[in-house]
Coordinates of C-alpha atoms in Angstrom, one line a residue:
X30 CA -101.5 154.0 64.6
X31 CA -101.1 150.7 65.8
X32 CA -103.7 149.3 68.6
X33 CA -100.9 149.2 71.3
X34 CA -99.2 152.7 71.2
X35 CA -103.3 154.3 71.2
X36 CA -103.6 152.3 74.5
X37 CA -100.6 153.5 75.5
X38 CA -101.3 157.7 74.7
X39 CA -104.7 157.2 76.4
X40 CA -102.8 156.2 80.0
X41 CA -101.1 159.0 80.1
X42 CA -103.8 161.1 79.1
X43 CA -105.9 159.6 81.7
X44 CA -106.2 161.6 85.2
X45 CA -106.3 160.2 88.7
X46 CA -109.1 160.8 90.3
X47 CA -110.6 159.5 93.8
X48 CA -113.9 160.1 95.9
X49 CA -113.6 161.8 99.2
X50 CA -116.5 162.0 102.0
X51 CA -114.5 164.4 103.8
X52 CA -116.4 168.0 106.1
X53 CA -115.9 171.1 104.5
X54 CA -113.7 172.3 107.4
X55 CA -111.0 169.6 106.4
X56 CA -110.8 171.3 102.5
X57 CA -111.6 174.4 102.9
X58 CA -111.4 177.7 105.6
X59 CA -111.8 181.1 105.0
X60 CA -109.1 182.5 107.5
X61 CA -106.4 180.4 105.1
X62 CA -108.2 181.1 101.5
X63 CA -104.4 180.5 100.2
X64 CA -103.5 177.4 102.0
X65 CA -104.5 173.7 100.6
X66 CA -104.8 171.1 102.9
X67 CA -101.8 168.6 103.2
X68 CA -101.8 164.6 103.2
X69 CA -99.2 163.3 105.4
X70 CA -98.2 159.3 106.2
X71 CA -97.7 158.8 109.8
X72 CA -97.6 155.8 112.8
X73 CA -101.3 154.7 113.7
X74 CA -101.3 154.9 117.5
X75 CA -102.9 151.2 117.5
X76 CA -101.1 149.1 114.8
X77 CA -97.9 151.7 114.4
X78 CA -98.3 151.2 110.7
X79 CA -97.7 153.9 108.1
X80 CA -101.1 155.0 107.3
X81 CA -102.4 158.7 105.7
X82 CA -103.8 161.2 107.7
X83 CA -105.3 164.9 106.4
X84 CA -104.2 168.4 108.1
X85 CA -106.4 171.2 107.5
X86 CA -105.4 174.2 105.6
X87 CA -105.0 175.9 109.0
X88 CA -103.0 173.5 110.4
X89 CA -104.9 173.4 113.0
X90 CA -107.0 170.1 113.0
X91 CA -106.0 166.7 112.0
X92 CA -108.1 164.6 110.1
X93 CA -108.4 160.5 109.4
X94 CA -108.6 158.9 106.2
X95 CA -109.7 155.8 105.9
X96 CA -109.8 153.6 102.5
X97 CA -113.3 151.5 101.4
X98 CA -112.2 149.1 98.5
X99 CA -114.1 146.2 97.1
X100 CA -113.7 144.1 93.9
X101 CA -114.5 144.5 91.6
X102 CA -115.9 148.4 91.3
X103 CA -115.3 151.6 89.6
X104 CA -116.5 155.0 89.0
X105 CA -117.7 157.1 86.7
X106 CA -116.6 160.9 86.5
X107 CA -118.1 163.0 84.3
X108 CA -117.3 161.6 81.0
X109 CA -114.4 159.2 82.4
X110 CA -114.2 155.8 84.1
X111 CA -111.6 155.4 87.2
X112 CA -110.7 152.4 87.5
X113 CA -110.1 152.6 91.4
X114 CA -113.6 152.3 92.8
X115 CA -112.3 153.3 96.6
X116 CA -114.2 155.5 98.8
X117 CA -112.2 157.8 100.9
X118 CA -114.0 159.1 104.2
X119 CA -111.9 161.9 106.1
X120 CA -112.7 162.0 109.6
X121 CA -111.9 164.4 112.4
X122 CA -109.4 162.3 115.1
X123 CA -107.9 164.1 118.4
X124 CA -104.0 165.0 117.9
X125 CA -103.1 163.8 121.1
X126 CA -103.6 160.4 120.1
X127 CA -100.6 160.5 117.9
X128 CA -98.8 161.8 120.7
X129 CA -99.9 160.2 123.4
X130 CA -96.6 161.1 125.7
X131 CA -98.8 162.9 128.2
X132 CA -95.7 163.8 129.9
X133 CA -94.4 165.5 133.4
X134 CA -91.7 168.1 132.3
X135 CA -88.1 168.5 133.9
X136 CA -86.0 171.5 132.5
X137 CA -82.8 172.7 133.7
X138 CA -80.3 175.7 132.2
X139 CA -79.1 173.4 129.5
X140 CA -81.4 170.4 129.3
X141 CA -85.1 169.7 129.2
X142 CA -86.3 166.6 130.1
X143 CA -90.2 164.5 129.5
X144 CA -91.2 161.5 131.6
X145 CA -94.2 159.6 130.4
X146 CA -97.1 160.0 133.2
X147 CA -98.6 157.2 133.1
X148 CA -101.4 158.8 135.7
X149 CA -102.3 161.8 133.7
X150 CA -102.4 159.4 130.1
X151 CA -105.1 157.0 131.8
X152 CA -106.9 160.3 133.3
X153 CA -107.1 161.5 129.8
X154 CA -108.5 158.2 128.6
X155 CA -111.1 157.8 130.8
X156 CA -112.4 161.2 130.3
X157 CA -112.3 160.6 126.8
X158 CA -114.4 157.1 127.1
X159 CA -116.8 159.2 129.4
X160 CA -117.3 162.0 126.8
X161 CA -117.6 159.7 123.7
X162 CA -120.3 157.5 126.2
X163 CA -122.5 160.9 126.4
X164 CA -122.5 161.2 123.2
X165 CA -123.7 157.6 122.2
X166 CA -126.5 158.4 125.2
X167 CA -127.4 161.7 123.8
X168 CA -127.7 160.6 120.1
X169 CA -129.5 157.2 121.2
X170 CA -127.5 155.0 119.5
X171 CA -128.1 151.3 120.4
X172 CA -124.9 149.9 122.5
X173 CA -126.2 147.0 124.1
X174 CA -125.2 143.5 122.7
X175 CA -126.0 142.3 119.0
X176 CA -127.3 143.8 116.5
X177 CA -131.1 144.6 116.7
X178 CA -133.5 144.8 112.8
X179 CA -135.5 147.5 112.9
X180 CA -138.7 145.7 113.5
X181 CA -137.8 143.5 115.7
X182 CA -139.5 143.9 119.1
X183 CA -136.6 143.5 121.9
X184 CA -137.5 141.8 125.9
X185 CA -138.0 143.7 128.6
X186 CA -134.4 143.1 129.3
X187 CA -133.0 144.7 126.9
X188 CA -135.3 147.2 126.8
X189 CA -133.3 150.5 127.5
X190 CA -129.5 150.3 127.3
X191 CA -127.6 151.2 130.7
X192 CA -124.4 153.3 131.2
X193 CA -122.5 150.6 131.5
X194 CA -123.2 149.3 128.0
X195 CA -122.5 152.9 126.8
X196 CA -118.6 153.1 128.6
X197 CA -118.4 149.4 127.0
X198 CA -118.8 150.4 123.7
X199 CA -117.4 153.9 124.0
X200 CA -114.3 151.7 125.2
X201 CA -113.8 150.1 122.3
X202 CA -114.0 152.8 120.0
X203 CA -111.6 154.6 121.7
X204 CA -109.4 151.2 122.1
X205 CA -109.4 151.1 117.9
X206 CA -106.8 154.1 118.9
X207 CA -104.3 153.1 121.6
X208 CA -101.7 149.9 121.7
X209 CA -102.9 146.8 123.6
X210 CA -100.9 148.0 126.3
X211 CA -102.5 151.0 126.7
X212 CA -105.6 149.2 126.2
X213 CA -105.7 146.7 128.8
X214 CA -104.7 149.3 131.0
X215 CA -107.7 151.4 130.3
X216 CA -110.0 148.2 130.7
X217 CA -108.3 147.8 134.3
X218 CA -109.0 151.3 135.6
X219 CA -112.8 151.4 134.1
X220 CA -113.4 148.3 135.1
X221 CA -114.4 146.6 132.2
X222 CA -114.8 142.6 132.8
X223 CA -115.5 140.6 129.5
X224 CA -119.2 140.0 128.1
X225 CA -121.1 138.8 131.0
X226 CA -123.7 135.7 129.9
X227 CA -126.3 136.3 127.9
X228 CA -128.8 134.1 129.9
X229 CA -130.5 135.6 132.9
X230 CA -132.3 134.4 135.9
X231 CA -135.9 136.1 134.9
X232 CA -136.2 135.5 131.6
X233 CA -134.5 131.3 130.8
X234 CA -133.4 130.8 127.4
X235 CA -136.5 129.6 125.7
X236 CA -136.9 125.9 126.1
X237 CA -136.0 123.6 123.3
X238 CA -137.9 120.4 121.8
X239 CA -136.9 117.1 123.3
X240 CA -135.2 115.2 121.2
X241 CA -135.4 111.4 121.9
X242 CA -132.9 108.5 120.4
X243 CA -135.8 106.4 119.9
X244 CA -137.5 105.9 116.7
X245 CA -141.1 106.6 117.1
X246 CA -143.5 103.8 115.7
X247 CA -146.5 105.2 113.4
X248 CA -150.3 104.7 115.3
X249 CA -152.3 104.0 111.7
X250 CA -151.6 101.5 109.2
X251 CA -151.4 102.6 105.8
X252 CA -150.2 99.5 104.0
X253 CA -153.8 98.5 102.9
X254 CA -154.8 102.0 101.5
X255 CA -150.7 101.2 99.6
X256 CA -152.2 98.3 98.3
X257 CA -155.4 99.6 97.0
X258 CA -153.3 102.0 94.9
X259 CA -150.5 99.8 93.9
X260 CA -153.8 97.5 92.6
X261 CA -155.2 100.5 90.5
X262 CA -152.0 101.2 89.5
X263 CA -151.7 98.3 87.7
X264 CA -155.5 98.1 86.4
X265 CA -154.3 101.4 84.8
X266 CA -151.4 99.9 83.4
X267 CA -153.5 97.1 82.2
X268 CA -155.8 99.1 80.3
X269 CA -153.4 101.2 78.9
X270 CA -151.7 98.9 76.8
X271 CA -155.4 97.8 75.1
X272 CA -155.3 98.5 71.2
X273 CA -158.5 100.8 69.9
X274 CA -159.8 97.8 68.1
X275 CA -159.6 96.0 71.7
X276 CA -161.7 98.5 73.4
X277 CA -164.5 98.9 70.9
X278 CA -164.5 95.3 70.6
X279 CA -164.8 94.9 74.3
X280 CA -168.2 97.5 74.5
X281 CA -170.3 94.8 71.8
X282 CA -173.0 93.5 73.5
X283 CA -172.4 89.6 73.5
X284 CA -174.9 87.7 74.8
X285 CA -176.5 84.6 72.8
X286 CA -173.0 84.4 71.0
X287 CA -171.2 81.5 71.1
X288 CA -167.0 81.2 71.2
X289 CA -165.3 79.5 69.3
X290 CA -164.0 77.0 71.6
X291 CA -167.7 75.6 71.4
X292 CA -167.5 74.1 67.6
X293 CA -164.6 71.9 69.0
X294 CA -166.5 70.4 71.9
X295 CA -167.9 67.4 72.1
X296 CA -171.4 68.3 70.1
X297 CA -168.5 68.7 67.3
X298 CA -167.1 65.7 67.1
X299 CA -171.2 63.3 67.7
X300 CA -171.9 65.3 64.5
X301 CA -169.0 64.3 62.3
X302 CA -169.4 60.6 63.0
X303 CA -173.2 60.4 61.7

């Protein structure tokens, strides 16, 4: 079988297959045994894109499903490789944020009419901020500013985080759910001014070195102790070139010996004319 149509067979053998973090609730219940839960594509309240959300086999509870992908990854199942390595976490979101029209109702015999209520949506809001804050309190989760490593020893200042920084954060999680518009008016009605400074009044920024334009003049002088070395430097060099026959002739002991510069002196020369 040629090399292209055995690639081809094993494709459609292949099964897709994808990794869910999702609670059992969202999968499974034992009132609707029968029932499988159902993926449906829908507005996000916030960005009013398409995106997938999970209902439960109940139909009763709706259920996020967000999508972690990096390059390159895969998985292995069982005896298989998938090729998508994306990690699907199913989360529990509140329904009325998909239908936000928080509405005051007019009916008459043949027609029934909704008004948004703006009122009621922003007293929904803020009870929701205030409910998600309690619960960032109650599990101590760090909501002040910046991240904080786990050994790292925080000031006094920052010490215990307040209430406000809980509504602040709880804010924005909620805010990851709503339209700007909705947003900013939520911000108004809690309140909620940008990042105040990070500097404070009792404890100053910690003071940095001064750094001066001039260039600062050295109090010893080294260049004699540079030219003792460059001096041994070259003695070394020097000596290195020396042949072996040079060096053992230079340890003979000498004295009594005459060069031999000597026997053409003038002594030489009074000898050769007598």
């Amino acid at each position: 079988m040629p090399k292209s149509q055995k690639n081809g067979l094993q494709k459609q053998n292949e099964v897709s297959q994808w990794i869910f973090l999702a609670p059992e609730n969202a999968i499974c219940s034992n009132e609707c045994s029968n029932i499988e839960p159902v993926f449906i594509k829908i507005p996000h309240p916030r960005s009013s894109k398409a995106v997938q959300f999970l209902l439960s086999p109940c139909r009763q509870k709706v259920f996020e499903v967000l999508r972690f992908k990096e390059e390159p990854r895969s998985w292995f199942v069982e005896d298989s490789v998938q090729r998508d390595g994306s990690l699907f976490v199913v989360t529990p979101i509140d329904p009325l944020f998909l239908l936000l029209n928080i509405s005051d109702v007019k009916r008459d015999h043949d027609l029934q009419a909704y008004r948004l209520n703006n009122d009621k949506t922003i007293a929904w809001l803020k009870l929701k901020v205030k409910k998600t804050a309690d619960c960032l309190s109650s599990s101590g989760i760090n909501a002040s500013k910046g991240s904080q490593n786990a050994v790292f020893v925080r000031s006094k200042r920052h010490a215990n985080t307040t209430r406000d920084d809980y509504e602040r954060y709880a804010f924005g999680l909620v805010s990851d759910y709503l339209s700007p518009q909705w947003s900013e008016r939520l911000r108004e009605s809690l309140s909620i001014t940008d990042d105040a400074p990070l500097s404070s009044p009792e404890e100053p920024p910690t003071k940095r070195a001064k750094v001066s334009d001039e260039i600062p003049e050295a109090t010893e002088d080294y260049s004699k102790e540079f030219s003792k070395l460059s001096s041994k430097t070259e003695m070394d060099k020097t000596g290195s070139k020396l042949t072996a026959a040079q060096k053992s002739l230079s340890k003979v002991d000498k004295s009594g010996m005459k060069s031999i510069s000597s026997f053409f002196g003038g002594a030489a020369k009074k000898a050769k004319k007598k």
